[in-house]
Amino acid sequence: MTISELDVEYSRALVTLHRSLRYPDLPELAGSSVLSVIEGLGDDLTTVSFSADVADERCLQAVFGFRLAEFVDLSMMDSRLARRTALLAEPPDATVVHTVVLDADGRILGYVGLLGSRDLLPRRLDDPRRTRYPVEVAHGVDLLTPFAGTGLTTQQVFEIKRFCRAGDVPPGRTSERVPWHLILALGRTTQAMGRPLMIGDSRENGALRHLRLIGFDPLVIPGTKPELPRTSLMWESYMVPQPAIPFAGVVPADLAGYLDAIEDGLGAGHDENWQRRTIARLSAVRRQRKAELHTEKETP
């Protein structure tokens, strides 16, 4: 068997393994680390956000295994490097919050993480000594300095990581609902953090699209030429004609209104038009907010 064939067999076995695993007790395992639970919306999905620093080790192995398998399957992680280093899960990183969507059997269908700063002490966003976030390193940009005037520190900046849905979820209602569950849980979690600065990279039809729908007005830096060393698992993710673009945005003050609209849409919408109605309602919330801001500016 050639090296290439070994890589293919490894990838298939890895993806098959993790898609066969079930974690029906994950919410209970997460225990005191749970930050948010979304359930009872009529779709048999449960979405759990939990803090990495106090999570059970089995929870962490579940999410890092899912991340590796799904991104290898997407050809966004180097399967050869993963095989050579005998990985069954992505190595732990500075992710501070993990969010997973589980089906009724406990299978992970979707994931998003929030990665925190590696600085041991809070630093100003324009501090030249601060540690750069992975997205800044990959794109060669400074995403934080433009927000130095907000008074936030590096401990209030989080990078959105690994936003994805399991690749074998067939098109249909469940496939449509998984990203909305992730966005809703991400929003509820950031509400508890105050109004932090969110950064990351995404294509326009990915996480960036969802963030715009919930009131973010992100700074976007187009035209970058991202790259990672071949020793990085994710180097292949940027070897595409249109790589993701970096963005940064402070959590909007009126986020709660958008999240309520999403939760109402998920809870009430069980026909083929539910997603269209939800997007229309989000657009209405945004228009209302703009009108209110315009009125505030005109009021002496």
PDB file of C-alpha atoms in Angstrom:
ATOM      1  CA  MET A   1       0.000   0.000   0.000  1.00  0.00           C
ATOM      2  CA  THR A   2       1.391   3.419  -0.953  1.00  0.00           C
ATOM      3  CA  ILE A   3       1.699   6.394   1.398  1.00  0.00           C
ATOM      4  CA  SER A   4      -1.201   8.086  -0.383  1.00  0.00           C
ATOM      5  CA  GLU A   5      -3.382   5.011   0.021  1.00  0.00           C
ATOM      6  CA  LEU A   6      -2.477   4.843   3.727  1.00  0.00           C
ATOM      7  CA  ASP A   7      -3.586   8.456   4.140  1.00  0.00           C
ATOM      8  CA  VAL A   8      -6.924   7.723   2.457  1.00  0.00           C
ATOM      9  CA  GLU A   9      -7.530   4.644   4.596  1.00  0.00           C
ATOM     10  CA  TYR A  10      -6.595   6.537   7.738  1.00  0.00           C
ATOM     11  CA  SER A  11      -8.993   9.362   6.860  1.00  0.00           C
ATOM     12  CA  ARG A  12     -11.850   6.971   6.178  1.00  0.00           C
ATOM     13  CA  ALA A  13     -11.272   5.061   9.404  1.00  0.00           C
ATOM     14  CA  LEU A  14     -10.992   8.252  11.459  1.00  0.00           C
ATOM     15  CA  VAL A  15     -14.188   9.765  10.070  1.00  0.00           C
ATOM     16  CA  THR A  16     -16.087   6.475  10.400  1.00  0.00           C
ATOM     17  CA  LEU A  17     -14.941   6.099  14.007  1.00  0.00           C
ATOM     18  CA  HIS A  18     -15.992   9.524  15.199  1.00  0.00           C
ATOM     19  CA  ARG A  19     -19.284   9.508  13.323  1.00  0.00           C
ATOM     20  CA  SER A  20     -20.120   6.220  15.045  1.00  0.00           C
ATOM     21  CA  LEU A  21     -19.579   7.588  18.547  1.00  0.00           C
ATOM     22  CA  ARG A  22     -22.469   8.719  20.734  1.00  0.00           C
ATOM     23  CA  TYR A  23     -22.406  10.949  23.803  1.00  0.00           C
ATOM     24  CA  PRO A  24     -25.949  10.902  25.251  1.00  0.00           C
ATOM     25  CA  ASP A  25     -24.577  11.809  28.677  1.00  0.00           C
ATOM     26  CA  LEU A  26     -22.400  14.696  27.523  1.00  0.00           C
ATOM     27  CA  PRO A  27     -24.608  17.390  29.141  1.00  0.00           C
ATOM     28  CA  GLU A  28     -24.341  15.539  32.442  1.00  0.00           C
ATOM     29  CA  LEU A  29     -20.599  14.939  31.987  1.00  0.00           C
ATOM     30  CA  ALA A  30     -20.071  18.642  31.377  1.00  0.00           C
ATOM     31  CA  GLY A  31     -21.651  19.274  34.789  1.00  0.00           C
ATOM     32  CA  SER A  32     -20.556  22.530  36.384  1.00  0.00           C
ATOM     33  CA  SER A  33     -18.780  23.592  33.193  1.00  0.00           C
ATOM     34  CA  VAL A  34     -22.098  24.060  31.338  1.00  0.00           C
ATOM     35  CA  LEU A  35     -22.689  27.662  30.270  1.00  0.00           C
ATOM     36  CA  SER A  36     -25.773  27.213  28.106  1.00  0.00           C
ATOM     37  CA  VAL A  37     -28.216  24.458  27.108  1.00  0.00           C
ATOM     38  CA  ILE A  38     -30.678  24.822  24.241  1.00  0.00           C
ATOM     39  CA  GLU A  39     -33.278  22.095  23.920  1.00  0.00           C
ATOM     40  CA  GLY A  40     -37.003  21.476  23.619  1.00  0.00           C
ATOM     41  CA  LEU A  41     -37.389  23.256  20.282  1.00  0.00           C
ATOM     42  CA  GLY A  42     -39.168  20.370  18.599  1.00  0.00           C
ATOM     43  CA  ASP A  43     -36.236  19.161  16.501  1.00  0.00           C
ATOM     44  CA  ASP A  44     -34.695  16.544  18.848  1.00  0.00           C
ATOM     45  CA  LEU A  45     -31.485  18.579  19.005  1.00  0.00           C
ATOM     46  CA  THR A  46     -29.689  19.581  22.189  1.00  0.00           C
ATOM     47  CA  THR A  47     -26.984  22.230  22.082  1.00  0.00           C
ATOM     48  CA  VAL A  48     -24.542  22.508  24.961  1.00  0.00           C
ATOM     49  CA  SER A  49     -21.896  25.165  25.585  1.00  0.00           C
ATOM     50  CA  PHE A  50     -19.340  24.414  28.267  1.00  0.00           C
ATOM     51  CA  SER A  51     -16.182  25.900  29.698  1.00  0.00           C
ATOM     52  CA  ALA A  52     -13.009  24.040  28.789  1.00  0.00           C
ATOM     53  CA  ASP A  53     -11.113  24.680  32.012  1.00  0.00           C
ATOM     54  CA  VAL A  54     -13.444  22.648  34.236  1.00  0.00           C
ATOM     55  CA  ALA A  55     -14.841  20.192  31.696  1.00  0.00           C
ATOM     56  CA  ASP A  56     -14.622  16.442  32.058  1.00  0.00           C
ATOM     57  CA  GLU A  57     -11.768  14.989  29.990  1.00  0.00           C
ATOM     58  CA  ARG A  58     -14.204  12.800  28.046  1.00  0.00           C
ATOM     59  CA  CYS A  59     -16.052  15.915  26.865  1.00  0.00           C
ATOM     60  CA  LEU A  60     -12.818  17.403  25.598  1.00  0.00           C
ATOM     61  CA  GLN A  61     -11.842  14.196  23.804  1.00  0.00           C
ATOM     62  CA  ALA A  62     -15.271  14.139  22.149  1.00  0.00           C
ATOM     63  CA  VAL A  63     -15.008  17.654  20.741  1.00  0.00           C
ATOM     64  CA  PHE A  64     -11.382  17.445  19.664  1.00  0.00           C
ATOM     65  CA  GLY A  65     -12.077  14.106  18.003  1.00  0.00           C
ATOM     66  CA  PHE A  66     -15.040  15.554  16.129  1.00  0.00           C
ATOM     67  CA  ARG A  67     -12.963  18.541  15.026  1.00  0.00           C
ATOM     68  CA  LEU A  68     -10.171  16.406  13.630  1.00  0.00           C
ATOM     69  CA  ALA A  69     -12.445  13.965  11.806  1.00  0.00           C
ATOM     70  CA  GLU A  70     -14.687  16.565  10.203  1.00  0.00           C
ATOM     71  CA  PHE A  71     -11.901  18.868   9.075  1.00  0.00           C
ATOM     72  CA  VAL A  72      -9.893  15.965   7.692  1.00  0.00           C
ATOM     73  CA  ASP A  73     -13.033  14.941   5.806  1.00  0.00           C
ATOM     74  CA  LEU A  74     -13.327  18.506   4.448  1.00  0.00           C
ATOM     75  CA  SER A  75      -9.670  18.371   3.319  1.00  0.00           C
ATOM     76  CA  MET A  76      -9.012  21.357   5.577  1.00  0.00           C
ATOM     77  CA  MET A  77      -6.641  19.429   7.848  1.00  0.00           C
ATOM     78  CA  ASP A  78      -3.598  17.529   6.639  1.00  0.00           C
ATOM     79  CA  SER A  79      -4.503  13.821   6.849  1.00  0.00           C
ATOM     80  CA  ARG A  80      -0.914  12.788   6.163  1.00  0.00           C
ATOM     81  CA  LEU A  81       0.403  14.827   9.096  1.00  0.00           C
ATOM     82  CA  ALA A  82      -2.390  13.507  11.318  1.00  0.00           C
ATOM     83  CA  ARG A  83      -1.601   9.900  10.335  1.00  0.00           C
ATOM     84  CA  ARG A  84       2.141  10.319  10.796  1.00  0.00           C
ATOM     85  CA  THR A  85       1.598  11.651  14.307  1.00  0.00           C
ATOM     86  CA  ALA A  86      -1.043   8.986  15.059  1.00  0.00           C
ATOM     87  CA  LEU A  87      -3.738  11.491  15.954  1.00  0.00           C
ATOM     88  CA  LEU A  88      -7.224  10.367  16.955  1.00  0.00           C
ATOM     89  CA  ALA A  89      -8.193  13.859  18.088  1.00  0.00           C
ATOM     90  CA  GLU A  90      -7.018  17.385  17.380  1.00  0.00           C
ATOM     91  CA  PRO A  91      -4.382  18.491  19.930  1.00  0.00           C
ATOM     92  CA  PRO A  92      -5.838  20.742  22.656  1.00  0.00           C
ATOM     93  CA  ASP A  93      -5.474  24.475  22.138  1.00  0.00           C
ATOM     94  CA  ALA A  94      -6.496  27.677  23.917  1.00  0.00           C
ATOM     95  CA  THR A  95     -10.213  27.154  23.258  1.00  0.00           C
ATOM     96  CA  VAL A  96     -12.070  28.337  26.368  1.00  0.00           C
ATOM     97  CA  VAL A  97     -15.658  27.530  25.333  1.00  0.00           C
ATOM     98  CA  HIS A  98     -16.855  24.524  23.338  1.00  0.00           C
ATOM     99  CA  THR A  99     -20.348  24.311  21.843  1.00  0.00           C
ATOM    100  CA  VAL A 100     -21.789  21.104  20.396  1.00  0.00           C
ATOM    101  CA  VAL A 101     -25.104  20.167  18.805  1.00  0.00           C
ATOM    102  CA  LEU A 102     -26.247  16.646  19.704  1.00  0.00           C
ATOM    103  CA  ASP A 103     -29.006  14.604  18.081  1.00  0.00           C
ATOM    104  CA  ALA A 104     -31.442  12.459  20.055  1.00  0.00           C
ATOM    105  CA  ASP A 105     -28.894   9.605  20.214  1.00  0.00           C
ATOM    106  CA  GLY A 106     -26.088  11.819  21.441  1.00  0.00           C
ATOM    107  CA  ARG A 107     -24.155  12.081  18.199  1.00  0.00           C
ATOM    108  CA  ILE A 108     -22.305  15.371  17.620  1.00  0.00           C
ATOM    109  CA  LEU A 109     -23.733  17.058  14.520  1.00  0.00           C
ATOM    110  CA  GLY A 110     -22.172  20.502  14.838  1.00  0.00           C
ATOM    111  CA  TYR A 111     -19.470  22.414  16.677  1.00  0.00           C
ATOM    112  CA  VAL A 112     -18.044  25.872  17.275  1.00  0.00           C
ATOM    113  CA  GLY A 113     -15.355  26.986  19.698  1.00  0.00           C
ATOM    114  CA  LEU A 114     -14.216  30.254  21.257  1.00  0.00           C
ATOM    115  CA  LEU A 115     -10.458  30.549  21.600  1.00  0.00           C
ATOM    116  CA  GLY A 116      -9.041  32.932  24.187  1.00  0.00           C
ATOM    117  CA  SER A 117      -5.801  34.843  24.552  1.00  0.00           C
ATOM    118  CA  ARG A 118      -2.594  33.077  25.511  1.00  0.00           C
ATOM    119  CA  ASP A 119      -1.480  36.139  27.478  1.00  0.00           C
ATOM    120  CA  LEU A 120      -1.290  35.328  31.174  1.00  0.00           C
ATOM    121  CA  LEU A 121      -2.227  38.896  32.105  1.00  0.00           C
ATOM    122  CA  PRO A 122      -4.689  41.249  30.378  1.00  0.00           C
ATOM    123  CA  ARG A 123      -3.085  43.567  27.841  1.00  0.00           C
ATOM    124  CA  ARG A 124      -4.356  46.557  25.904  1.00  0.00           C
ATOM    125  CA  LEU A 125      -5.552  45.713  22.415  1.00  0.00           C
ATOM    126  CA  ASP A 126      -2.839  47.948  20.936  1.00  0.00           C
ATOM    127  CA  ASP A 127      -0.080  46.574  23.172  1.00  0.00           C
ATOM    128  CA  PRO A 128       2.776  45.488  20.875  1.00  0.00           C
ATOM    129  CA  ARG A 129       3.738  42.809  23.406  1.00  0.00           C
ATOM    130  CA  ARG A 130       0.428  40.982  23.266  1.00  0.00           C
ATOM    131  CA  THR A 131       0.249  37.489  21.806  1.00  0.00           C
ATOM    132  CA  ARG A 132      -1.247  37.341  18.326  1.00  0.00           C
ATOM    133  CA  TYR A 133      -4.302  35.172  17.739  1.00  0.00           C
ATOM    134  CA  PRO A 134      -4.089  32.326  15.186  1.00  0.00           C
ATOM    135  CA  VAL A 135      -6.207  34.193  12.633  1.00  0.00           C
ATOM    136  CA  GLU A 136      -3.883  37.196  12.849  1.00  0.00           C
ATOM    137  CA  VAL A 137      -0.815  35.020  12.373  1.00  0.00           C
ATOM    138  CA  ALA A 138      -2.287  33.184   9.377  1.00  0.00           C
ATOM    139  CA  HIS A 139      -3.400  36.368   7.596  1.00  0.00           C
ATOM    140  CA  GLY A 140      -0.565  38.639   8.733  1.00  0.00           C
ATOM    141  CA  VAL A 141      -2.952  41.265  10.118  1.00  0.00           C
ATOM    142  CA  ASP A 142      -3.655  43.139  13.347  1.00  0.00           C
ATOM    143  CA  LEU A 143      -7.361  42.782  14.137  1.00  0.00           C
ATOM    144  CA  LEU A 144      -7.308  44.239  17.647  1.00  0.00           C
ATOM    145  CA  THR A 145      -5.675  47.680  17.430  1.00  0.00           C
ATOM    146  CA  PRO A 146      -8.654  49.263  15.576  1.00  0.00           C
ATOM    147  CA  PHE A 147     -10.728  48.474  18.686  1.00  0.00           C
ATOM    148  CA  ALA A 148      -8.280  49.835  21.271  1.00  0.00           C
ATOM    149  CA  GLY A 149     -10.649  52.710  22.011  1.00  0.00           C
ATOM    150  CA  THR A 150     -13.294  50.349  23.384  1.00  0.00           C
ATOM    151  CA  GLY A 151     -11.314  49.852  26.566  1.00  0.00           C
ATOM    152  CA  LEU A 152     -11.367  46.082  26.156  1.00  0.00           C
ATOM    153  CA  THR A 153      -8.330  43.955  27.008  1.00  0.00           C
ATOM    154  CA  THR A 154      -6.995  40.792  25.405  1.00  0.00           C
ATOM    155  CA  GLN A 155      -8.917  38.797  28.022  1.00  0.00           C
ATOM    156  CA  GLN A 156     -12.127  40.043  26.378  1.00  0.00           C
ATOM    157  CA  VAL A 157     -11.259  38.905  22.850  1.00  0.00           C
ATOM    158  CA  PHE A 158     -12.312  35.520  21.511  1.00  0.00           C
ATOM    159  CA  GLU A 159     -11.579  33.879  18.184  1.00  0.00           C
ATOM    160  CA  ILE A 160     -14.389  31.847  16.622  1.00  0.00           C
ATOM    161  CA  LYS A 161     -12.928  28.472  15.685  1.00  0.00           C
ATOM    162  CA  ARG A 162     -13.969  25.347  13.789  1.00  0.00           C
ATOM    163  CA  PHE A 163     -17.556  26.379  12.997  1.00  0.00           C
ATOM    164  CA  CYS A 164     -18.802  23.263  11.218  1.00  0.00           C
ATOM    165  CA  ARG A 165     -21.558  20.724  10.696  1.00  0.00           C
ATOM    166  CA  ALA A 166     -20.983  16.978  10.310  1.00  0.00           C
ATOM    167  CA  GLY A 167     -20.400  16.304   6.643  1.00  0.00           C
ATOM    168  CA  ASP A 168     -22.792  13.393   6.329  1.00  0.00           C
ATOM    169  CA  VAL A 169     -25.908  15.175   7.606  1.00  0.00           C
ATOM    170  CA  PRO A 170     -28.282  14.918   4.625  1.00  0.00           C
ATOM    171  CA  PRO A 171     -29.844  18.088   3.201  1.00  0.00           C
ATOM    172  CA  GLY A 172     -33.075  18.944   4.994  1.00  0.00           C
ATOM    173  CA  ARG A 173     -34.435  20.413   8.174  1.00  0.00           C
ATOM    174  CA  THR A 174     -31.777  19.060  10.548  1.00  0.00           C
ATOM    175  CA  SER A 175     -28.971  20.204   8.270  1.00  0.00           C
ATOM    176  CA  GLU A 176     -30.480  23.689   8.154  1.00  0.00           C
ATOM    177  CA  ARG A 177     -31.052  23.924  11.896  1.00  0.00           C
ATOM    178  CA  VAL A 178     -27.613  22.899  13.146  1.00  0.00           C
ATOM    179  CA  PRO A 179     -25.868  26.218  12.237  1.00  0.00           C
ATOM    180  CA  TRP A 180     -28.708  28.208  13.821  1.00  0.00           C
ATOM    181  CA  HIS A 181     -28.403  26.187  17.030  1.00  0.00           C
ATOM    182  CA  LEU A 182     -24.675  26.968  17.078  1.00  0.00           C
ATOM    183  CA  ILE A 183     -25.210  30.692  16.505  1.00  0.00           C
ATOM    184  CA  LEU A 184     -27.928  30.848  19.165  1.00  0.00           C
ATOM    185  CA  ALA A 185     -25.748  29.081  21.729  1.00  0.00           C
ATOM    186  CA  LEU A 186     -22.737  31.195  20.802  1.00  0.00           C
ATOM    187  CA  GLY A 187     -24.830  34.328  21.280  1.00  0.00           C
ATOM    188  CA  ARG A 188     -26.249  33.241  24.621  1.00  0.00           C
ATOM    189  CA  THR A 189     -22.739  32.453  25.836  1.00  0.00           C
ATOM    190  CA  THR A 190     -21.258  35.778  24.764  1.00  0.00           C
ATOM    191  CA  GLN A 191     -24.129  37.599  26.467  1.00  0.00           C
ATOM    192  CA  ALA A 192     -22.789  36.242  29.752  1.00  0.00           C
ATOM    193  CA  MET A 193     -19.337  37.590  28.864  1.00  0.00           C
ATOM    194  CA  GLY A 194     -20.491  41.191  28.524  1.00  0.00           C
ATOM    195  CA  ARG A 195     -19.721  42.645  25.107  1.00  0.00           C
ATOM    196  CA  PRO A 196     -16.436  41.022  24.050  1.00  0.00           C
ATOM    197  CA  LEU A 197     -14.646  41.447  20.741  1.00  0.00           C
ATOM    198  CA  MET A 198     -15.149  38.508  18.394  1.00  0.00           C
ATOM    199  CA  ILE A 199     -12.590  37.758  15.700  1.00  0.00           C
ATOM    200  CA  GLY A 200     -12.016  35.003  13.169  1.00  0.00           C
ATOM    201  CA  ASP A 201     -12.002  34.269   9.483  1.00  0.00           C
ATOM    202  CA  SER A 202     -14.804  33.032   7.282  1.00  0.00           C
ATOM    203  CA  ARG A 203     -16.186  33.066   3.790  1.00  0.00           C
ATOM    204  CA  GLU A 204     -19.152  35.364   3.250  1.00  0.00           C
ATOM    205  CA  ASN A 205     -21.580  32.423   3.168  1.00  0.00           C
ATOM    206  CA  GLY A 206     -20.201  30.934   6.383  1.00  0.00           C
ATOM    207  CA  ALA A 207     -20.056  32.201   9.962  1.00  0.00           C
ATOM    208  CA  LEU A 208     -19.658  35.766   8.691  1.00  0.00           C
ATOM    209  CA  ARG A 209     -23.102  35.636   7.085  1.00  0.00           C
ATOM    210  CA  HIS A 210     -24.701  34.472  10.319  1.00  0.00           C
ATOM    211  CA  LEU A 211     -22.920  37.161  12.357  1.00  0.00           C
ATOM    212  CA  ARG A 212     -24.218  39.891  10.063  1.00  0.00           C
ATOM    213  CA  LEU A 213     -27.729  38.494  10.467  1.00  0.00           C
ATOM    214  CA  ILE A 214     -27.554  38.890  14.245  1.00  0.00           C
ATOM    215  CA  GLY A 215     -26.515  42.523  14.253  1.00  0.00           C
ATOM    216  CA  PHE A 216     -22.734  42.419  13.960  1.00  0.00           C
ATOM    217  CA  ASP A 217     -21.134  45.100  11.806  1.00  0.00           C
ATOM    218  CA  PRO A 218     -17.687  43.544  11.548  1.00  0.00           C
ATOM    219  CA  LEU A 219     -14.459  45.046  10.343  1.00  0.00           C
ATOM    220  CA  VAL A 220     -13.419  42.888   7.380  1.00  0.00           C
ATOM    221  CA  ILE A 221      -9.962  42.869   5.808  1.00  0.00           C
ATOM    222  CA  PRO A 222     -10.132  41.533   2.248  1.00  0.00           C
ATOM    223  CA  GLY A 223      -7.197  40.739  -0.003  1.00  0.00           C
ATOM    224  CA  THR A 224      -4.997  38.970   2.531  1.00  0.00           C
ATOM    225  CA  LYS A 225      -2.814  36.027   1.531  1.00  0.00           C
ATOM    226  CA  PRO A 226      -3.127  33.643   4.461  1.00  0.00           C
ATOM    227  CA  GLU A 227      -0.751  30.770   4.919  1.00  0.00           C
ATOM    228  CA  LEU A 228       0.424  28.381   7.590  1.00  0.00           C
ATOM    229  CA  PRO A 229       3.588  26.271   7.811  1.00  0.00           C
ATOM    230  CA  ARG A 230       3.330  22.692   6.567  1.00  0.00           C
ATOM    231  CA  THR A 231       3.785  21.590  10.189  1.00  0.00           C
ATOM    232  CA  SER A 232       0.314  22.981  11.000  1.00  0.00           C
ATOM    233  CA  LEU A 233      -2.672  20.663  10.671  1.00  0.00           C
ATOM    234  CA  MET A 234      -4.713  23.466   9.101  1.00  0.00           C
ATOM    235  CA  TRP A 235      -2.275  24.559   6.383  1.00  0.00           C
ATOM    236  CA  GLU A 236      -4.421  23.006   3.650  1.00  0.00           C
ATOM    237  CA  SER A 237      -7.421  25.147   4.588  1.00  0.00           C
ATOM    238  CA  TYR A 238      -5.814  28.182   2.968  1.00  0.00           C
ATOM    239  CA  MET A 239      -4.680  26.429  -0.226  1.00  0.00           C
ATOM    240  CA  VAL A 240      -7.898  27.283  -2.031  1.00  0.00           C
ATOM    241  CA  PRO A 241      -8.777  29.902  -4.687  1.00  0.00           C
ATOM    242  CA  GLN A 242     -10.926  31.934  -2.263  1.00  0.00           C
ATOM    243  CA  PRO A 243      -9.674  31.523   1.311  1.00  0.00           C
ATOM    244  CA  ALA A 244     -11.604  32.796   4.297  1.00  0.00           C
ATOM    245  CA  ILE A 245     -11.290  36.501   5.101  1.00  0.00           C
ATOM    246  CA  PRO A 246     -10.427  37.873   8.561  1.00  0.00           C
ATOM    247  CA  PHE A 247     -12.991  39.857  10.552  1.00  0.00           C
ATOM    248  CA  ALA A 248     -13.484  41.465  13.948  1.00  0.00           C
ATOM    249  CA  GLY A 249     -16.529  42.940  15.654  1.00  0.00           C
ATOM    250  CA  VAL A 250     -17.766  43.844  19.121  1.00  0.00           C
ATOM    251  CA  VAL A 251     -20.864  41.953  20.248  1.00  0.00           C
ATOM    252  CA  PRO A 252     -23.813  44.266  19.464  1.00  0.00           C
ATOM    253  CA  ALA A 253     -25.637  45.861  22.382  1.00  0.00           C
ATOM    254  CA  ASP A 254     -28.994  44.639  21.062  1.00  0.00           C
ATOM    255  CA  LEU A 255     -27.905  41.026  20.551  1.00  0.00           C
ATOM    256  CA  ALA A 256     -30.680  39.717  22.799  1.00  0.00           C
ATOM    257  CA  GLY A 257     -33.384  40.780  20.331  1.00  0.00           C
ATOM    258  CA  TYR A 258     -31.749  38.845  17.516  1.00  0.00           C
ATOM    259  CA  LEU A 259     -31.283  35.753  19.657  1.00  0.00           C
ATOM    260  CA  ASP A 260     -34.918  35.811  20.743  1.00  0.00           C
ATOM    261  CA  ALA A 261     -35.914  35.914  17.072  1.00  0.00           C
ATOM    262  CA  ILE A 262     -33.748  32.880  16.314  1.00  0.00           C
ATOM    263  CA  GLU A 263     -35.095  30.916  19.273  1.00  0.00           C
ATOM    264  CA  ASP A 264     -38.675  31.766  18.330  1.00  0.00           C
ATOM    265  CA  GLY A 265     -37.962  30.741  14.737  1.00  0.00           C
ATOM    266  CA  LEU A 266     -36.455  27.422  15.765  1.00  0.00           C
ATOM    267  CA  GLY A 267     -39.269  26.709  18.204  1.00  0.00           C
ATOM    268  CA  ALA A 268     -42.165  27.631  15.940  1.00  0.00           C
ATOM    269  CA  GLY A 269     -40.802  26.714  12.535  1.00  0.00           C
ATOM    270  CA  HIS A 270     -41.210  23.095  11.525  1.00  0.00           C
ATOM    271  CA  ASP A 271     -42.195  23.468   7.895  1.00  0.00           C
ATOM    272  CA  GLU A 272     -40.023  24.090   4.857  1.00  0.00           C
ATOM    273  CA  ASN A 273     -40.319  27.882   5.163  1.00  0.00           C
ATOM    274  CA  TRP A 274     -39.184  28.235   8.771  1.00  0.00           C
ATOM    275  CA  GLN A 275     -35.692  29.433   7.868  1.00  0.00           C
ATOM    276  CA  ARG A 276     -36.985  32.067   5.448  1.00  0.00           C
ATOM    277  CA  ARG A 277     -39.315  33.426   8.126  1.00  0.00           C
ATOM    278  CA  THR A 278     -36.508  33.499  10.684  1.00  0.00           C
ATOM    279  CA  ILE A 279     -34.204  35.462   8.371  1.00  0.00           C
ATOM    280  CA  ALA A 280     -37.042  37.888   7.588  1.00  0.00           C
ATOM    281  CA  ARG A 281     -37.607  38.458  11.299  1.00  0.00           C
ATOM    282  CA  LEU A 282     -33.898  39.042  11.888  1.00  0.00           C
ATOM    283  CA  SER A 283     -33.912  41.602   9.088  1.00  0.00           C
ATOM    284  CA  ALA A 284     -36.901  43.296  10.718  1.00  0.00           C
ATOM    285  CA  VAL A 285     -35.056  43.471  14.061  1.00  0.00           C
ATOM    286  CA  ARG A 286     -32.080  45.081  12.326  1.00  0.00           C
ATOM    287  CA  ARG A 287     -34.261  47.642  10.521  1.00  0.00           C
ATOM    288  CA  GLN A 288     -36.008  48.524  13.775  1.00  0.00           C
ATOM    289  CA  ARG A 289     -32.701  48.984  15.542  1.00  0.00           C
ATOM    290  CA  LYS A 290     -31.402  51.272  12.775  1.00  0.00           C
ATOM    291  CA  ALA A 291     -34.584  53.341  12.957  1.00  0.00           C
ATOM    292  CA  GLU A 292     -34.217  53.677  16.729  1.00  0.00           C
ATOM    293  CA  LEU A 293     -30.592  54.792  16.386  1.00  0.00           C
ATOM    294  CA  HIS A 294     -31.596  57.332  13.740  1.00  0.00           C
ATOM    295  CA  THR A 295     -34.293  58.714  16.048  1.00  0.00           C
ATOM    296  CA  GLU A 296     -31.830  58.941  18.933  1.00  0.00           C
ATOM    297  CA  LYS A 297     -29.407  60.959  16.818  1.00  0.00           C
ATOM    298  CA  GLU A 298     -32.129  63.396  15.768  1.00  0.00           C
ATOM    299  CA  THR A 299     -33.433  63.912  19.300  1.00  0.00           C
ATOM    300  CA  PRO A 300     -31.826  67.056  20.825  1.00  0.00           C
TER     301      PRO A 300
END
